[in-house]
PDB file of C-alpha atoms in Angstrom:
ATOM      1  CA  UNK A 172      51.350  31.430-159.905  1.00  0.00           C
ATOM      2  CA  UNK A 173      52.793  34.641-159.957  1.00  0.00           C
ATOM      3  CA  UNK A 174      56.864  34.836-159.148  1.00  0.00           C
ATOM      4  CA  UNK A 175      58.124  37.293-156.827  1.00  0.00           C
ATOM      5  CA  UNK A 176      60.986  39.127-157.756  1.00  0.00           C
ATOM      6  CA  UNK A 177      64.336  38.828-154.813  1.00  0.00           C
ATOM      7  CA  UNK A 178      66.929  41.177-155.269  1.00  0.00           C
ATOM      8  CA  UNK A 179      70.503  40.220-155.648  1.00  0.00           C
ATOM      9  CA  UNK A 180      71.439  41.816-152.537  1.00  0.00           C
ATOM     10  CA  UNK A 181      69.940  42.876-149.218  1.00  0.00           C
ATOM     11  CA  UNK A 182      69.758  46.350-150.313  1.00  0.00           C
ATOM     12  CA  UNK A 183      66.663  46.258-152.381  1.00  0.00           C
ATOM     13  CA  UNK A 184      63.511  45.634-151.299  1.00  0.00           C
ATOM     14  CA  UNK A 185      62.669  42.371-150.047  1.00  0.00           C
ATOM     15  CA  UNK A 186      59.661  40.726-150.570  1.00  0.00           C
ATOM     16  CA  UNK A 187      57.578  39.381-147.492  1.00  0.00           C
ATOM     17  CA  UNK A 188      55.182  36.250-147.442  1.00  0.00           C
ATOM     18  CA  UNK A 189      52.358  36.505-145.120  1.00  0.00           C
ATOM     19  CA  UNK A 190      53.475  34.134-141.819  1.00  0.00           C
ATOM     20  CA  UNK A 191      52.052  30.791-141.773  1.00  0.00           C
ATOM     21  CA  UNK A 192      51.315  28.362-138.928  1.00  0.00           C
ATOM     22  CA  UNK A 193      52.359  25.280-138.254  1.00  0.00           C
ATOM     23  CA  UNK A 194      49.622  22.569-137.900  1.00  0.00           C
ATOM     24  CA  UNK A 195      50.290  21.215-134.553  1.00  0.00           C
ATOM     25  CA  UNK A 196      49.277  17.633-133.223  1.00  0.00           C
ATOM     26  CA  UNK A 197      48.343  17.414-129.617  1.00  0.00           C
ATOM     27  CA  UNK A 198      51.613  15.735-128.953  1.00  0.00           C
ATOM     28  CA  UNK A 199      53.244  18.804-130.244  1.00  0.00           C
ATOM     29  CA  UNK A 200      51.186  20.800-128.122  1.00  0.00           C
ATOM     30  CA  UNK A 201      52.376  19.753-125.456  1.00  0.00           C
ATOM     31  CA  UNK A 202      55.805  19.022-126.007  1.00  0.00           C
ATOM     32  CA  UNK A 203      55.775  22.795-127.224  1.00  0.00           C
ATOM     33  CA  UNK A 204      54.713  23.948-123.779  1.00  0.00           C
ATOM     34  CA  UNK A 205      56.785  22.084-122.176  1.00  0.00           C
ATOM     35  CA  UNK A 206      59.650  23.740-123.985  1.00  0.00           C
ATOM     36  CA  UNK A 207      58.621  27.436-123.355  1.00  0.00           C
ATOM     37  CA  UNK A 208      58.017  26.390-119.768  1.00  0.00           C
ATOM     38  CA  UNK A 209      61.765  25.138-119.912  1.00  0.00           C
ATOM     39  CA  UNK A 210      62.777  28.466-121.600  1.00  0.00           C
ATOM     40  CA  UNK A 211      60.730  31.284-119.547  1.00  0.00           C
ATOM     41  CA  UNK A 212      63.197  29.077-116.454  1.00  0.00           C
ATOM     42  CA  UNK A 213      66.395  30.300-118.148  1.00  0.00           C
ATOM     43  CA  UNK A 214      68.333  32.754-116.408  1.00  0.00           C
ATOM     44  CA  UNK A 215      68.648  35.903-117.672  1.00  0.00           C
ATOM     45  CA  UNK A 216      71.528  37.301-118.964  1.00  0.00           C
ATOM     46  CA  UNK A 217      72.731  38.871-122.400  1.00  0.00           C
ATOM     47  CA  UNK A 218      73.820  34.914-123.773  1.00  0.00           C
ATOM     48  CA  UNK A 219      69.942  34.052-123.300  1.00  0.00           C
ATOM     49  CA  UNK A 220      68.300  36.879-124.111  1.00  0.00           C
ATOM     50  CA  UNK A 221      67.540  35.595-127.683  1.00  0.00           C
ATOM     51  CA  UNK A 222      66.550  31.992-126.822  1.00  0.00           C
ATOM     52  CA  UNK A 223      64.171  33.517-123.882  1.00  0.00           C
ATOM     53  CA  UNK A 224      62.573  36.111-126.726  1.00  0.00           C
ATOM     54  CA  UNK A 225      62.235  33.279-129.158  1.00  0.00           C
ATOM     55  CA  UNK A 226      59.022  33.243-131.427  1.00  0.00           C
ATOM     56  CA  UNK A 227      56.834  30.453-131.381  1.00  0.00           C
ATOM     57  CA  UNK A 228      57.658  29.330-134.888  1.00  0.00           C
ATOM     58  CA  UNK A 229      61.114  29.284-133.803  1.00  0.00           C
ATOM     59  CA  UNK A 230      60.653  26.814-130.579  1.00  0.00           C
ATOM     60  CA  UNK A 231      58.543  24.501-132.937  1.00  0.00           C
ATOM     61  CA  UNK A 232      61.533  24.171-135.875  1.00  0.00           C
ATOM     62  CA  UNK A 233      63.858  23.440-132.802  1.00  0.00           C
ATOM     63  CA  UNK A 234      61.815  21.185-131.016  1.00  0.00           C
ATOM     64  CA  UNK A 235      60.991  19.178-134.661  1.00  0.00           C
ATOM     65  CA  UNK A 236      64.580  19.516-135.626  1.00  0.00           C
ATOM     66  CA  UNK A 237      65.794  17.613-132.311  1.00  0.00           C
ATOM     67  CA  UNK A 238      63.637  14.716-132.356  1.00  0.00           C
ATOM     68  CA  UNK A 239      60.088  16.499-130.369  1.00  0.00           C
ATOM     69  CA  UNK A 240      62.580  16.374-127.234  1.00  0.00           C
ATOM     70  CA  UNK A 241      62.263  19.507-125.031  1.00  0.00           C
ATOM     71  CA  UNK A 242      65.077  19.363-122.857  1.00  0.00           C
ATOM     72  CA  UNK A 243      67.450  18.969-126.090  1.00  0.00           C
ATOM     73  CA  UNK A 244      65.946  21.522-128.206  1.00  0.00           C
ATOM     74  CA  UNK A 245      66.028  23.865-125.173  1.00  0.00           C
ATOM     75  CA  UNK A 246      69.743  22.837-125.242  1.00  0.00           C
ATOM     76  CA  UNK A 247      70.186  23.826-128.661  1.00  0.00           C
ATOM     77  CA  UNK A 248      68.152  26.750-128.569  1.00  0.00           C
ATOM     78  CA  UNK A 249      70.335  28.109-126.278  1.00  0.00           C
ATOM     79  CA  UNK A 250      73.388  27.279-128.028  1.00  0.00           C
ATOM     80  CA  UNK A 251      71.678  29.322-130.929  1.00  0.00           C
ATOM     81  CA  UNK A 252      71.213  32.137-128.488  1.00  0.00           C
ATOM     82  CA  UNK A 253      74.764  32.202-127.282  1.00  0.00           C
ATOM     83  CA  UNK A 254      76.326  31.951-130.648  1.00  0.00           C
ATOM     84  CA  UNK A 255      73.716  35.108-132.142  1.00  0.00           C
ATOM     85  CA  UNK A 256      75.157  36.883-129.068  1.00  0.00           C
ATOM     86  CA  UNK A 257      78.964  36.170-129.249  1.00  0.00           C
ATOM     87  CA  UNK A 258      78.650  36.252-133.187  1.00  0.00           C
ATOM     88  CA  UNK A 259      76.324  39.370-132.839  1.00  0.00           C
ATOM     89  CA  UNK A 260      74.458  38.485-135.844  1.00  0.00           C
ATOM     90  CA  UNK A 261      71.667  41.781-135.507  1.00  0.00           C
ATOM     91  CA  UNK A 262      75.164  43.833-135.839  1.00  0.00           C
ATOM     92  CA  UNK A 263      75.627  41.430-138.908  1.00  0.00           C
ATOM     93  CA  UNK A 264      72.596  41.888-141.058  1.00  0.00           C
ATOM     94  CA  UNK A 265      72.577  45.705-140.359  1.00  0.00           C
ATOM     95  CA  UNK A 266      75.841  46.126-141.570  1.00  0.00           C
ATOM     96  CA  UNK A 267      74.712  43.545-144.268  1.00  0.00           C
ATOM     97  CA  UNK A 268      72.112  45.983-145.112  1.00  0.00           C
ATOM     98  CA  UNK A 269      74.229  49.474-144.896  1.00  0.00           C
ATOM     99  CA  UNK A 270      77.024  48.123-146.991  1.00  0.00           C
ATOM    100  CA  UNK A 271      79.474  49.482-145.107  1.00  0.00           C
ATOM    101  CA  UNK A 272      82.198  46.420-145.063  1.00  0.00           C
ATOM    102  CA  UNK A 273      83.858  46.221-148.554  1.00  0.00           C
ATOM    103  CA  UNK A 274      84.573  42.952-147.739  1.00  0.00           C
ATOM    104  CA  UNK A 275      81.638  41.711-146.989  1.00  0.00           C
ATOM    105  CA  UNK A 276      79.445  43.201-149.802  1.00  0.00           C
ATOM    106  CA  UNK A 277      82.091  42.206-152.508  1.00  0.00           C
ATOM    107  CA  UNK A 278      81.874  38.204-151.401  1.00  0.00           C
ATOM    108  CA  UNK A 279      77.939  38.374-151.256  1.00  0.00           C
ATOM    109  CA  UNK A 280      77.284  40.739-154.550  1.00  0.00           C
ATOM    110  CA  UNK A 281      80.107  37.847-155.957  1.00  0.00           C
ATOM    111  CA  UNK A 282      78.184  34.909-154.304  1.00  0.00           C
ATOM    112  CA  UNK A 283      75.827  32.601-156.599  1.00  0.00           C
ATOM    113  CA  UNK A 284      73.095  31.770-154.443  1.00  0.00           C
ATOM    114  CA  UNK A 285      69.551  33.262-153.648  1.00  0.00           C
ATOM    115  CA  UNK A 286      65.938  32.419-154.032  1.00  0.00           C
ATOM    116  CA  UNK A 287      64.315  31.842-157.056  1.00  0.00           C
ATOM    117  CA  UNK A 288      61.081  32.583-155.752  1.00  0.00           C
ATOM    118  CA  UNK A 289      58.248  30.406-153.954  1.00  0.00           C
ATOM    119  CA  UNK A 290      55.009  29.535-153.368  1.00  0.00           C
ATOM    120  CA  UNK A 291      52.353  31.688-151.187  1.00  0.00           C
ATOM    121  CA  UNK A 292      50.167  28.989-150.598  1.00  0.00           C
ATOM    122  CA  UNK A 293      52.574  27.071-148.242  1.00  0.00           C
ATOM    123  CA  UNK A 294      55.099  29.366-148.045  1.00  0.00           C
ATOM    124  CA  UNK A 295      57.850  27.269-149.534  1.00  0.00           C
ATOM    125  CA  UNK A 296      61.063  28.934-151.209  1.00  0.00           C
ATOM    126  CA  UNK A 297      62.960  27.523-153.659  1.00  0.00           C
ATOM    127  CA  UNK A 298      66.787  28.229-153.303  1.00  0.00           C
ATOM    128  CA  UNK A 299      69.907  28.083-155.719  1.00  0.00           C
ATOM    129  CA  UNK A 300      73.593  27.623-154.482  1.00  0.00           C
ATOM    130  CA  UNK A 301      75.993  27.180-157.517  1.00  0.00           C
ATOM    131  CA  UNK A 302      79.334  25.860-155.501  1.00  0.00           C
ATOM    132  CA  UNK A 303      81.034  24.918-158.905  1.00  0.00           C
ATOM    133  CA  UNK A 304      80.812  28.946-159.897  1.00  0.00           C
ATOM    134  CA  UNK A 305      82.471  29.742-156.361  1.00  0.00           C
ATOM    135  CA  UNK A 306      85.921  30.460-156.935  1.00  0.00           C
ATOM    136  CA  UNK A 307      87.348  28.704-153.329  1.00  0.00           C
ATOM    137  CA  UNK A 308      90.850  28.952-153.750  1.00  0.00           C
ATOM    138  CA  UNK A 309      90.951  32.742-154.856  1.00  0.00           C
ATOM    139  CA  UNK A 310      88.158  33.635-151.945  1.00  0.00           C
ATOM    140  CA  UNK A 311      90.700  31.856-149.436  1.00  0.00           C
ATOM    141  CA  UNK A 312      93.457  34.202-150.809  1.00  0.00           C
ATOM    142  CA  UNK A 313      91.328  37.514-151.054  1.00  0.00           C
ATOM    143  CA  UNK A 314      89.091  36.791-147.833  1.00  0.00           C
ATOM    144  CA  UNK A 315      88.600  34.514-144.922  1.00  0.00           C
ATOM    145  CA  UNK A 316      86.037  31.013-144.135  1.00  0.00           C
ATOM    146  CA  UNK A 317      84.637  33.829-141.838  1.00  0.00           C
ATOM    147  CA  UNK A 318      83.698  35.982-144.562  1.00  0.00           C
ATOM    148  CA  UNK A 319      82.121  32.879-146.506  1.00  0.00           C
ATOM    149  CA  UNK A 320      80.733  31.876-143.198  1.00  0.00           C
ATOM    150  CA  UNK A 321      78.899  35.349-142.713  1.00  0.00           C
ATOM    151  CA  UNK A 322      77.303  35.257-146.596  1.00  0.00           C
ATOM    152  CA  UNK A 323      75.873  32.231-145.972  1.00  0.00           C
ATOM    153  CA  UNK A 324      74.953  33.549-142.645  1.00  0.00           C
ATOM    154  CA  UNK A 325      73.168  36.373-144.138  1.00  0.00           C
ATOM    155  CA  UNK A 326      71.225  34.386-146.476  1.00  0.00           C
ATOM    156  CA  UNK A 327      69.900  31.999-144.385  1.00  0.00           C
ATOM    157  CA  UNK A 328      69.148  34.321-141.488  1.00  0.00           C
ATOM    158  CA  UNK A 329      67.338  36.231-144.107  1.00  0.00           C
ATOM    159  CA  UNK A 330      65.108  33.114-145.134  1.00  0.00           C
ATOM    160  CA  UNK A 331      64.517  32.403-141.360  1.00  0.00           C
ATOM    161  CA  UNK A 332      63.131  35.709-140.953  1.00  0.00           C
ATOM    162  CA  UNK A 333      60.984  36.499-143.916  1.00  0.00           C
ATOM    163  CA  UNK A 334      59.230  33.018-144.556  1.00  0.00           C
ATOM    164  CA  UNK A 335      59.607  31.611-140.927  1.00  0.00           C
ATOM    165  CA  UNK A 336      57.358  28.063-141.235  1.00  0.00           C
ATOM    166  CA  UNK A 337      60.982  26.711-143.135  1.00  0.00           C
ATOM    167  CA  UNK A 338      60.694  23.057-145.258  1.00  0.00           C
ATOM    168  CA  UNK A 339      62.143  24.741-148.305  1.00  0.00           C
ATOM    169  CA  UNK A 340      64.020  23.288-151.173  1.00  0.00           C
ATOM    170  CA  UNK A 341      67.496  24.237-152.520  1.00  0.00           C
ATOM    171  CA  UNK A 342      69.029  22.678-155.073  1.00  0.00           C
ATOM    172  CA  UNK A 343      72.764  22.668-155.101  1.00  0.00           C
ATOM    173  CA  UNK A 344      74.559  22.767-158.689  1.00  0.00           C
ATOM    174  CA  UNK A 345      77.975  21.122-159.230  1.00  0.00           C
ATOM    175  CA  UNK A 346      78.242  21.981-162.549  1.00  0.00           C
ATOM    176  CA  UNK A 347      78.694  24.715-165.475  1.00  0.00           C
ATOM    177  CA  UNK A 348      77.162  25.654-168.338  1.00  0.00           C
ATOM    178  CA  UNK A 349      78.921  25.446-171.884  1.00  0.00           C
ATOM    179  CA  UNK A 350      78.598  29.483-172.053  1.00  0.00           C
ATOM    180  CA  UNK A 351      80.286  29.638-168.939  1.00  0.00           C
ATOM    181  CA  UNK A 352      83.264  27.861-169.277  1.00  0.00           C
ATOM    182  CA  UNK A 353      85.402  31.160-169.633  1.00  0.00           C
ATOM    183  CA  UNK A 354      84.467  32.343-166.183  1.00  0.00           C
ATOM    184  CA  UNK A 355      84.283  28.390-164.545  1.00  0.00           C
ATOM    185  CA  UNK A 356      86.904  28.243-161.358  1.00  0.00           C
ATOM    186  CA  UNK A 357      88.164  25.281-162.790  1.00  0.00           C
ATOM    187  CA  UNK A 358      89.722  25.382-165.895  1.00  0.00           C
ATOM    188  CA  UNK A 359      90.947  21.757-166.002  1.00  0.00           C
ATOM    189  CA  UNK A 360      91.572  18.810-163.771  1.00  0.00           C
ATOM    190  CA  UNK A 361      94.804  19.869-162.480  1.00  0.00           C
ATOM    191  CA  UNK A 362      93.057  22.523-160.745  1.00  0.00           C
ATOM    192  CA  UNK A 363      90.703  20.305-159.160  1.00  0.00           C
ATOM    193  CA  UNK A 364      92.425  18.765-156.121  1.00  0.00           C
ATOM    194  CA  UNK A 365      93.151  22.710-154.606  1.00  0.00           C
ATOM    195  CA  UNK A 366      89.988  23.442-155.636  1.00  0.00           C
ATOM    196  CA  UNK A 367      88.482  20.503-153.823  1.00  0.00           C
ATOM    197  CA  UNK A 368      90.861  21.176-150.673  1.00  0.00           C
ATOM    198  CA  UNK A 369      89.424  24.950-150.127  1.00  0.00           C
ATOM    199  CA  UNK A 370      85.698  23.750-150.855  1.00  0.00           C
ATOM    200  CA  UNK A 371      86.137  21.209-147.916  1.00  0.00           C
ATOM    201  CA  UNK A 372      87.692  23.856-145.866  1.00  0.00           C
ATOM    202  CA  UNK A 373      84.447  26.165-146.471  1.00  0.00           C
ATOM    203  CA  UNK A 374      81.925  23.807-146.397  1.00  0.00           C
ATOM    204  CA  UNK A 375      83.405  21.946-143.028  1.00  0.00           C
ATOM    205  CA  UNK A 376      83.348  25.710-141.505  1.00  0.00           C
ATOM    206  CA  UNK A 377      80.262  27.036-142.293  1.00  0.00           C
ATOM    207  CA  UNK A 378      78.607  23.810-141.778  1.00  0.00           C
ATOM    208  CA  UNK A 379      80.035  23.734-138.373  1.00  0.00           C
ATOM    209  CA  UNK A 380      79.223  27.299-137.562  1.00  0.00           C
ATOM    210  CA  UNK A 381      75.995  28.322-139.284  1.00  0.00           C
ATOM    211  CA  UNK A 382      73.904  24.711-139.564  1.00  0.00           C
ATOM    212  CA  UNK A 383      73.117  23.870-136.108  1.00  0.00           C
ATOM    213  CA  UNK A 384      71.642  27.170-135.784  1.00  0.00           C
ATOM    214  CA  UNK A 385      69.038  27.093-138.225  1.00  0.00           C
ATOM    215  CA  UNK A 386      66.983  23.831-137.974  1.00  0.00           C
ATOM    216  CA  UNK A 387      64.136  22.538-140.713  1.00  0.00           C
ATOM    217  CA  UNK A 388      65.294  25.517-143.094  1.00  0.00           C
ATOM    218  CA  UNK A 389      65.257  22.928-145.607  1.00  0.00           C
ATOM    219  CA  UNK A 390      62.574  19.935-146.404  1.00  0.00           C
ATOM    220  CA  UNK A 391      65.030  18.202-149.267  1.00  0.00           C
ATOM    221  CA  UNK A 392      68.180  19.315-150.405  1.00  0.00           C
ATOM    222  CA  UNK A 393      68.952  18.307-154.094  1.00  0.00           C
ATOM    223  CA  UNK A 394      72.618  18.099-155.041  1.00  0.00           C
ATOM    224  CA  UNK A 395      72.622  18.356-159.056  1.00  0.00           C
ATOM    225  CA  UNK A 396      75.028  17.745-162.227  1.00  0.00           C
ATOM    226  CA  UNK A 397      77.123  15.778-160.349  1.00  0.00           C
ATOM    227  CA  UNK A 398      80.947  15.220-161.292  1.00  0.00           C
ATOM    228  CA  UNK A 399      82.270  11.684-160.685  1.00  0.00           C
ATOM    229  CA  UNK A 400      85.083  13.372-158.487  1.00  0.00           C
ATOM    230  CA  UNK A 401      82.161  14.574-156.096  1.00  0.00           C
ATOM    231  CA  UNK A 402      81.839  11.258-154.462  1.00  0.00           C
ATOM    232  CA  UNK A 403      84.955  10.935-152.735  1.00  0.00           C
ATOM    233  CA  UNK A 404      85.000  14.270-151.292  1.00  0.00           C
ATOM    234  CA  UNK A 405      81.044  13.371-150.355  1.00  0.00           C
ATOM    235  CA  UNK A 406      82.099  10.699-147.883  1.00  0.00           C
ATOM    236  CA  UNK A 407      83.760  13.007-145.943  1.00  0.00           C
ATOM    237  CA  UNK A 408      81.590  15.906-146.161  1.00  0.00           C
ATOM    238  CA  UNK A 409      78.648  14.370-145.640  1.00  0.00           C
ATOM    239  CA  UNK A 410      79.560  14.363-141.895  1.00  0.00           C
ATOM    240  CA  UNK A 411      79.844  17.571-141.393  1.00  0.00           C
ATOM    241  CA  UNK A 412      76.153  17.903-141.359  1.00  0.00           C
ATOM    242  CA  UNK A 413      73.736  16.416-138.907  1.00  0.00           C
ATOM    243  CA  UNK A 414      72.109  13.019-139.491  1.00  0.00           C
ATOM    244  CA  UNK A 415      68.696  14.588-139.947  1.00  0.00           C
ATOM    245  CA  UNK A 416      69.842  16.733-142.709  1.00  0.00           C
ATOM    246  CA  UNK A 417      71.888  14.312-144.199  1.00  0.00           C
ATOM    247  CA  UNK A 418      68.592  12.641-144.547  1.00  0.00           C
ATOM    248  CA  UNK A 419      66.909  15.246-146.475  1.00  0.00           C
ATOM    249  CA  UNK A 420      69.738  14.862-149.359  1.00  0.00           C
ATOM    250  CA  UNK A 421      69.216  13.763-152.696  1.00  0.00           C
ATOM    251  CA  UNK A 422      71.840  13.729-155.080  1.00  0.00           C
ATOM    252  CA  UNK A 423      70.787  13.389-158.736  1.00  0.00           C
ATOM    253  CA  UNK A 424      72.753  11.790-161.086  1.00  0.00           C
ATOM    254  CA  UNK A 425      70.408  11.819-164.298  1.00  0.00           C
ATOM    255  CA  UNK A 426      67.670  13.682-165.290  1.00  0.00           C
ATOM    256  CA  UNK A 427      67.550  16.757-162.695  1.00  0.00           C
ATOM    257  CA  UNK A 428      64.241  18.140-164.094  1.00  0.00           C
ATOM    258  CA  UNK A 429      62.240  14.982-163.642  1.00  0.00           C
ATOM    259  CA  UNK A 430      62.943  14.696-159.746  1.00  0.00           C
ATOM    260  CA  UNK A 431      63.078  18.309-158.875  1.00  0.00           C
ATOM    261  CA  UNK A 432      59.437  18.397-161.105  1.00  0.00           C
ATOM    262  CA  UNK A 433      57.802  16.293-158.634  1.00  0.00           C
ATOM    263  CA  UNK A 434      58.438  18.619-155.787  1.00  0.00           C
ATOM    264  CA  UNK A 435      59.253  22.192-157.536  1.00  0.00           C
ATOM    265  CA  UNK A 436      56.853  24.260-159.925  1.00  0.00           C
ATOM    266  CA  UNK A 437      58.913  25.233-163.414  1.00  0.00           C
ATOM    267  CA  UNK A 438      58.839  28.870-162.597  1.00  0.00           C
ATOM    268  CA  UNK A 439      61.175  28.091-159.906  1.00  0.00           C
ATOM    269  CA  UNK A 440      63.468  25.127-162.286  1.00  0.00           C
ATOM    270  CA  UNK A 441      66.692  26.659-163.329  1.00  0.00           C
ATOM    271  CA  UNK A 442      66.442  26.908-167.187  1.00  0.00           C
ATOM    272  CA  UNK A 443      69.824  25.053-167.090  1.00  0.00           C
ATOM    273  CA  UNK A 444      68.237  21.735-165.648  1.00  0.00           C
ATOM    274  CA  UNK A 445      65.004  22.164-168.162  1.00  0.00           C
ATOM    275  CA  UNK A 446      62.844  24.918-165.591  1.00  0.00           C
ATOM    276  CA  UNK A 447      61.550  28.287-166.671  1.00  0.00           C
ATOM    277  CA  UNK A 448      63.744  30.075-164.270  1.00  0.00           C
ATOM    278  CA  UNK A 449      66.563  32.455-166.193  1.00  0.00           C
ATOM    279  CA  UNK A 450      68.232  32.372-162.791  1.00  0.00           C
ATOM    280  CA  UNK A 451      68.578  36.587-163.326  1.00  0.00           C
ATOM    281  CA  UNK A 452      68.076  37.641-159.516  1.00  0.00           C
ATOM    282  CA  UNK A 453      71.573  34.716-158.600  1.00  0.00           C
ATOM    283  CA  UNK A 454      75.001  36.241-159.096  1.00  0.00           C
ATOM    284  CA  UNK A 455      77.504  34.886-161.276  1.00  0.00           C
ATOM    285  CA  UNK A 456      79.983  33.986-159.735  1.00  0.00           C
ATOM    286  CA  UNK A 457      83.034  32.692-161.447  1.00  0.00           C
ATOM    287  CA  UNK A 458      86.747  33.223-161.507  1.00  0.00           C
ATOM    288  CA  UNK A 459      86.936  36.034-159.099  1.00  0.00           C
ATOM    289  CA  UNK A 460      89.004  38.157-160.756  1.00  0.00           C
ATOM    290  CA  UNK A 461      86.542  38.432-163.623  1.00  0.00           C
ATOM    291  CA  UNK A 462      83.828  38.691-161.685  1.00  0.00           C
ATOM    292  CA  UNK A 463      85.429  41.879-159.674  1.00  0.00           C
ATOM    293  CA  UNK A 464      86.510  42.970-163.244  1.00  0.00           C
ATOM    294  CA  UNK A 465      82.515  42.716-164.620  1.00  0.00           C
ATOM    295  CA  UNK A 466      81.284  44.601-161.406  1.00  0.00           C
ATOM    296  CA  UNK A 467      83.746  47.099-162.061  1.00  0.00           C
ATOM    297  CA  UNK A 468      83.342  47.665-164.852  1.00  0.00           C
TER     298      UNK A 468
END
């Protein structure tokens, strides 16, 4: 199957699957009118405006992503809509798209994550975040957990909106490459307990501010090359997501390619973990000072 090419930032042209419905039981159905019934009741007001325009695709990933319950999914939904309006997120992705904040576009040309492409069938995308090439401590110094919080923001209000069914796959690398061990934020294990400290403090935020607002984005979630020093940080971290998605985790500790195989075409593998994918469209990242230095340059 072909591979569609998705640009390293949001200023190139970005490539659109065809929508696709959700198969609905009868259950659903009517659980799914009940909700809209619940939401066309909602005052309205500039807070609700979002969750009373919702799309139908959008009430179903709430409603599956809080337990086929109406009355909490219409909770949540308009959580989601009050946050989109206090956090004005359309304001967000046009700016996003103009460029215009320095700040912004340096931490998401800098950022390694992205698509790697999917499948047109289903509609599936397969995504890439690299945290050990994300230099935390330097990003903390140069920028804000705001600034990481609106990247991440970015991306995954981009994913909502161009393949809207959701159940994708990401795959989240902990690890380097030999050929990038000059650019690797950690240089040695002294380095790794600040490191560690100003992951938490980014992942804790943006978990807290950006995952309840984007339910069923993800079908499984593969954590990769996995350092032993992940696991005590993962008992803490692991609650800063909700139970569902906690769920939906695998973390790999041997042989990457044979498990991610059995749900993920090569095309879309990282070459790195024995795929066909030369991971070209994902930045970098890396010590941030080289990386500012290469895109400088």
């Amino acid at each position: 199957m072909e591979t569609k090419t998705v640009p390293k930032t949001l200023s190139g042209p970005v490539p659109v699957l065809k929508s696709h419905e959700f198969s609905l039981t009868e259950n659903e159905k009517a659980k799914l009118a009940e909700l809209k019934a619940l939401l066309d009741s909602l005052e309205a007001s500039e807070a609700n405006s979002w969750a009373k325009a919702a799309k139908e695709q959008e009430v179903v990933r709430f409603l599956r992503g809080h337990k086929q319950k109406p009355d909490l999914a219409q909770k949540m939904i308009v959580g989601t809509s009050k946050w989109r309006h206090e956090r004005s997120i359309e304001d967000l992705m046009t700016k996003s798209h103009a460029g215009n904040d320095v700040k912004l576009k340096e931490l998401f040309d800098y950022y390694p994550s992205g698509m790697l492409g999917g499948n047109e069938v289903t509609g599936e995308q397969v995504c890439l975040q690299r945290l050990s090439m994300v230099d935390f401590p330097s990003i903390l110094k140069n920028y804000t957990v705001e600034h990481v919080a609106q990247v991440n923001t970015i991306k995954l209000e981009t994913l909502w909106r161009e393949h809207p069914r959701g159940d994708h796959f990401i795959i989240i690398d902990l690890g380097h490459c030999d050929s990038e061990k000059d650019i690797s934020p950690v240089d040695s294990v002294w380095q790794l307990r600040s490191y560690i400290a100003a992951l938490m403090k980014c992942v804790k935020h943006v978990a807290q501010e950006v995952e309840p607002n984007y339910p069923e984005t993800f079908k499984k979630i593969f954590f990769v090359r996995v350092p032993s020093v992940f696991w005590a940080s993962w008992k803490v971290a692991k609650y800063f997501v909700a139970e569902r998605t906690r769920n939906k985790i695998e973390v790999v500790s041997s042989d990457a390619y044979k498990v991610l195989k059995q749900h993920i075409a090569d095309e879309h593998i990282p070459h790195f973990l024995g795929g066909k994918n030369d991971i070209s469209t994902i930045p970098k990242g890396g010590k941030l000072m080289a990386a500012e230095k290469t895109s400088n340059s």
